[in-house]
PDB file of C-alpha atoms in Angstrom:
ATOM      1  CA  GLN J   2      -0.051  -0.387  -0.100  1.00 89.00           C
ATOM      2  CA  VAL J   3       0.973   4.007  -0.636  1.00 95.00           C
ATOM      3  CA  GLN J   4       0.331   6.514   1.353  1.00 97.00           C
ATOM      4  CA  LEU J   5       0.677  10.070   0.057  1.00 98.00           C
ATOM      5  CA  VAL J   6       0.636  13.268   1.689  1.00 98.00           C
ATOM      6  CA  GLU J   7       0.364  16.779   0.126  1.00 98.00           C
ATOM      7  CA  SER J   8       1.520  19.740   1.614  1.00 98.00           C
ATOM      8  CA  GLY J   9       2.344  23.525   0.359  1.00 98.00           C
ATOM      9  CA  GLY J  10      -1.026  24.698  -0.518  1.00 98.00           C
ATOM     10  CA  GLY J  11      -2.425  28.384   0.474  1.00 98.00           C
ATOM     11  CA  LEU J  12      -3.725  31.618  -0.445  1.00 98.00           C
ATOM     12  CA  VAL J  13      -2.148  33.381  -3.109  1.00 98.00           C
ATOM     13  CA  GLN J  14      -2.505  36.732  -6.085  1.00 98.00           C
ATOM     14  CA  THR J  15      -3.090  36.318  -9.471  1.00 98.00           C
ATOM     15  CA  GLY J  16       0.346  35.654 -10.993  1.00 98.00           C
ATOM     16  CA  ASP J  17       1.881  34.400  -8.323  1.00 98.00           C
ATOM     17  CA  SER J  18       3.887  30.741  -8.008  1.00 98.00           C
ATOM     18  CA  LEU J  19       3.656  28.023  -5.963  1.00 98.00           C
ATOM     19  CA  ARG J  20       5.556  24.893  -5.312  1.00 98.00           C
ATOM     20  CA  LEU J  21       3.530  21.686  -3.810  1.00 98.00           C
ATOM     21  CA  SER J  22       4.986  18.554  -2.514  1.00 98.00           C
ATOM     22  CA  CYS J  23       3.679  15.570  -1.822  1.00 98.00           C
ATOM     23  CA  VAL J  24       5.779  12.916  -0.060  1.00 98.00           C
ATOM     24  CA  VAL J  25       5.222   9.158  -0.905  1.00 97.00           C
ATOM     25  CA  SER J  26       5.668   6.305   1.419  1.00 95.00           C
ATOM     26  CA  GLY J  27       5.064   2.551   1.833  1.00 94.00           C
ATOM     27  CA  ARG J  28       4.910   0.093  -0.944  1.00 89.00           C
ATOM     28  CA  THR J  29       6.634   2.700  -3.904  1.00 88.00           C
ATOM     29  CA  SER J  30       8.393   0.167  -6.334  1.00 91.00           C
ATOM     30  CA  THR J  31       5.483  -0.937  -8.178  1.00 92.00           C
ATOM     31  CA  THR J  32       4.362   2.566  -9.170  1.00 94.00           C
ATOM     32  CA  LYS J  33       4.296   3.373 -12.499  1.00 96.00           C
ATOM     33  CA  LEU J  34       3.036   6.402 -12.828  1.00 97.00           C
ATOM     34  CA  MET J  35       2.562   9.499 -10.257  1.00 97.00           C
ATOM     35  CA  ALA J  36      -0.192  12.398 -11.484  1.00 98.00           C
ATOM     36  CA  TRP J  37      -1.357  15.476  -9.921  1.00 98.00           C
ATOM     37  CA  PHE J  38      -5.536  15.970  -9.967  1.00 98.00           C
ATOM     38  CA  ARG J  39      -7.602  19.041  -9.008  1.00 98.00           C
ATOM     39  CA  GLN J  40     -11.080  19.570  -8.152  1.00 98.00           C
ATOM     40  CA  PRO J  41     -12.579  23.333  -8.314  1.00 96.00           C
ATOM     41  CA  PRO J  42     -15.727  23.577  -6.281  1.00 92.00           C
ATOM     42  CA  GLY J  43     -18.475  22.226  -7.594  1.00 93.00           C
ATOM     43  CA  THR J  44     -16.836  19.970 -10.379  1.00 95.00           C
ATOM     44  CA  GLU J  45     -15.524  16.753 -11.185  1.00 95.00           C
ATOM     45  CA  ARG J  46     -11.533  15.762 -10.429  1.00 96.00           C
ATOM     46  CA  GLU J  47      -9.285  16.946 -13.023  1.00 96.00           C
ATOM     47  CA  PHE J  48      -6.423  15.875 -14.743  1.00 97.00           C
ATOM     48  CA  VAL J  49      -3.373  18.689 -13.827  1.00 98.00           C
ATOM     49  CA  GLY J  50      -0.078  16.482 -15.100  1.00 97.00           C
ATOM     50  CA  ALA J  51       1.728  13.214 -14.434  1.00 97.00           C
ATOM     51  CA  LEU J  52       4.941  12.002 -14.603  1.00 97.00           C
ATOM     52  CA  VAL J  53       6.801   8.595 -15.627  1.00 96.00           C
ATOM     53  CA  THR J  54       8.659   6.977 -12.748  1.00 94.00           C
ATOM     54  CA  ALA J  55      10.845   4.975 -15.559  1.00 92.00           C
ATOM     55  CA  GLY J  56      13.061   7.966 -17.055  1.00 85.00           C
ATOM     56  CA  SER J  57      10.471  10.944 -15.460  1.00 82.00           C
ATOM     57  CA  GLY J  58       8.755  11.442 -18.282  1.00 93.00           C
ATOM     58  CA  THR J  59       6.309  13.872 -18.179  1.00 96.00           C
ATOM     59  CA  PHE J  60       2.423  14.864 -19.548  1.00 96.00           C
ATOM     60  CA  TYR J  61       0.178  18.042 -18.970  1.00 97.00           C
ATOM     61  CA  GLY J  62      -3.172  18.948 -19.614  1.00 95.00           C
ATOM     62  CA  ASN J  63      -4.590  21.645 -21.947  1.00 95.00           C
ATOM     63  CA  SER J  64      -5.079  23.974 -18.749  1.00 93.00           C
ATOM     64  CA  VAL J  65      -1.788  24.193 -17.346  1.00 96.00           C
ATOM     65  CA  LYS J  66       0.465  23.435 -19.972  1.00 96.00           C
ATOM     66  CA  GLY J  67       3.377  25.888 -19.980  1.00 96.00           C
ATOM     67  CA  ARG J  68       2.573  27.218 -16.451  1.00 98.00           C
ATOM     68  CA  PHE J  69       2.844  24.679 -14.521  1.00 98.00           C
ATOM     69  CA  THR J  70       5.781  21.551 -14.042  1.00 98.00           C
ATOM     70  CA  ILE J  71       5.920  18.234 -12.352  1.00 98.00           C
ATOM     71  CA  SER J  72       9.226  17.206 -11.457  1.00 96.00           C
ATOM     72  CA  ARG J  73      10.635  14.729  -8.727  1.00 96.00           C
ATOM     73  CA  ASN J  74      13.371  14.005  -5.630  1.00 94.00           C
ATOM     74  CA  THR J  75      13.509  10.156  -6.118  1.00 90.00           C
ATOM     75  CA  SER J  76      15.604   9.796  -2.844  1.00 90.00           C
ATOM     76  CA  ALA J  77      13.011  11.887  -0.980  1.00 88.00           C
ATOM     77  CA  ASN J  78      10.226  10.183  -2.639  1.00 93.00           C
ATOM     78  CA  THR J  79       8.757  13.504  -3.240  1.00 97.00           C
ATOM     79  CA  LEU J  80       6.792  15.153  -6.020  1.00 97.00           C
ATOM     80  CA  PHE J  81       5.918  18.248  -7.076  1.00 98.00           C
ATOM     81  CA  LEU J  82       4.110  20.764  -8.513  1.00 98.00           C
ATOM     82  CA  GLN J  83       5.441  23.900  -9.228  1.00 98.00           C
ATOM     83  CA  MET J  84       2.979  26.356 -10.814  1.00 98.00           C
ATOM     84  CA  MET J  85       3.613  29.482 -12.431  1.00 98.00           C
ATOM     85  CA  SER J  86       1.098  32.818 -13.732  1.00 98.00           C
ATOM     86  CA  LEU J  87      -1.263  31.325 -10.968  1.00 98.00           C
ATOM     87  CA  LYS J  88      -5.386  32.499 -11.759  1.00 97.00           C
ATOM     88  CA  PRO J  89      -8.816  32.145 -10.090  1.00 97.00           C
ATOM     89  CA  GLU J  90      -9.285  29.399 -11.829  1.00 96.00           C
ATOM     90  CA  ASP J  91      -6.639  27.518 -10.743  1.00 97.00           C
ATOM     91  CA  THR J  92      -8.529  27.819  -7.472  1.00 98.00           C
ATOM     92  CA  ALA J  93      -9.006  24.101  -6.342  1.00 98.00           C
ATOM     93  CA  VAL J  94      -7.908  21.148  -3.783  1.00 98.00           C
ATOM     94  CA  TYR J  95      -4.960  19.809  -5.426  1.00 98.00           C
ATOM     95  CA  TYR J  96      -4.121  15.739  -5.351  1.00 98.00           C
ATOM     96  CA  CYS J  97      -1.423  13.717  -5.906  1.00 98.00           C
ATOM     97  CA  ALA J  98      -2.006  10.325  -7.227  1.00 98.00           C
ATOM     98  CA  THR J  99       0.042   7.040  -8.088  1.00 97.00           C
ATOM     99  CA  SER J 100      -0.780   3.960 -10.427  1.00 97.00           C
ATOM    100  CA  THR J 101       1.283   0.624 -11.406  1.00 96.00           C
ATOM    101  CA  LYS J 102      -0.271   1.436 -14.289  1.00 95.00           C
ATOM    102  CA  ILE J 103       1.221   3.651 -17.146  1.00 95.00           C
ATOM    103  CA  VAL J 104      -1.778   5.302 -19.106  1.00 94.00           C
ATOM    104  CA  LEU J 105      -1.450   8.484 -21.500  1.00 92.00           C
ATOM    105  CA  PRO J 106      -3.704  10.577 -21.100  1.00 92.00           C
ATOM    106  CA  PRO J 107      -4.875   9.152 -17.402  1.00 95.00           C
ATOM    107  CA  THR J 108      -8.053   9.239 -16.425  1.00 94.00           C
ATOM    108  CA  ARG J 109      -8.698   9.065 -12.709  1.00 95.00           C
ATOM    109  CA  GLY J 110      -9.668   5.663 -12.403  1.00 96.00           C
ATOM    110  CA  THR J 111      -5.877   5.307 -13.325  1.00 97.00           C
ATOM    111  CA  PHE J 112      -4.710   5.659 -10.018  1.00 97.00           C
ATOM    112  CA  ASP J 113      -4.730   3.590  -7.192  1.00 93.00           C
ATOM    113  CA  SER J 114      -3.345   5.609  -4.499  1.00 97.00           C
ATOM    114  CA  TRP J 115      -4.101   9.189  -3.440  1.00 98.00           C
ATOM    115  CA  GLY J 116      -3.427  11.434  -1.099  1.00 98.00           C
ATOM    116  CA  GLN J 117      -6.034  13.511   1.571  1.00 97.00           C
ATOM    117  CA  GLY J 118      -5.667  16.976  -0.945  1.00 98.00           C
ATOM    118  CA  THR J 119      -4.182  20.369  -0.200  1.00 98.00           C
ATOM    119  CA  GLN J 120      -6.292  23.857  -0.958  1.00 98.00           C
ATOM    120  CA  VAL J 121      -4.873  26.439  -3.362  1.00 98.00           C
ATOM    121  CA  THR J 122      -6.768  29.983  -3.438  1.00 98.00           C
ATOM    122  CA  VAL J 123      -5.972  32.671  -6.156  1.00 98.00           C
ATOM    123  CA  SER J 124      -7.363  35.477  -5.214  1.00 97.00           C
ATOM    124  CA  SER J 125      -8.352  38.231  -8.183  1.00 92.00           C
TER     125      SER J 125
END
């Protein structure tokens, strides 16, 4: 089993940057795909971006492409989401997730394990 704990959310202003972290523990040897999703108020959870653990290739959703970057610190078992040029529409609870499968683009059902989420609020 894999445990994930997100941190780094908060209240920022339009145009600001923010970096989220996700510490992963447990049975991580079978993880092939790591990802960030977000869930704005009253809407479905949507894909933000993913990282393939073998080779660290990344894949992003259209709404964040060019503004958000996923990276990881393998030795610290931590996944990051660097967010730049934030907009009010980026306001959401952000979740990290892991999967034992590689599906690109992934859906919510691709992932086996989820964190509890961290709130990001962007004021206008």
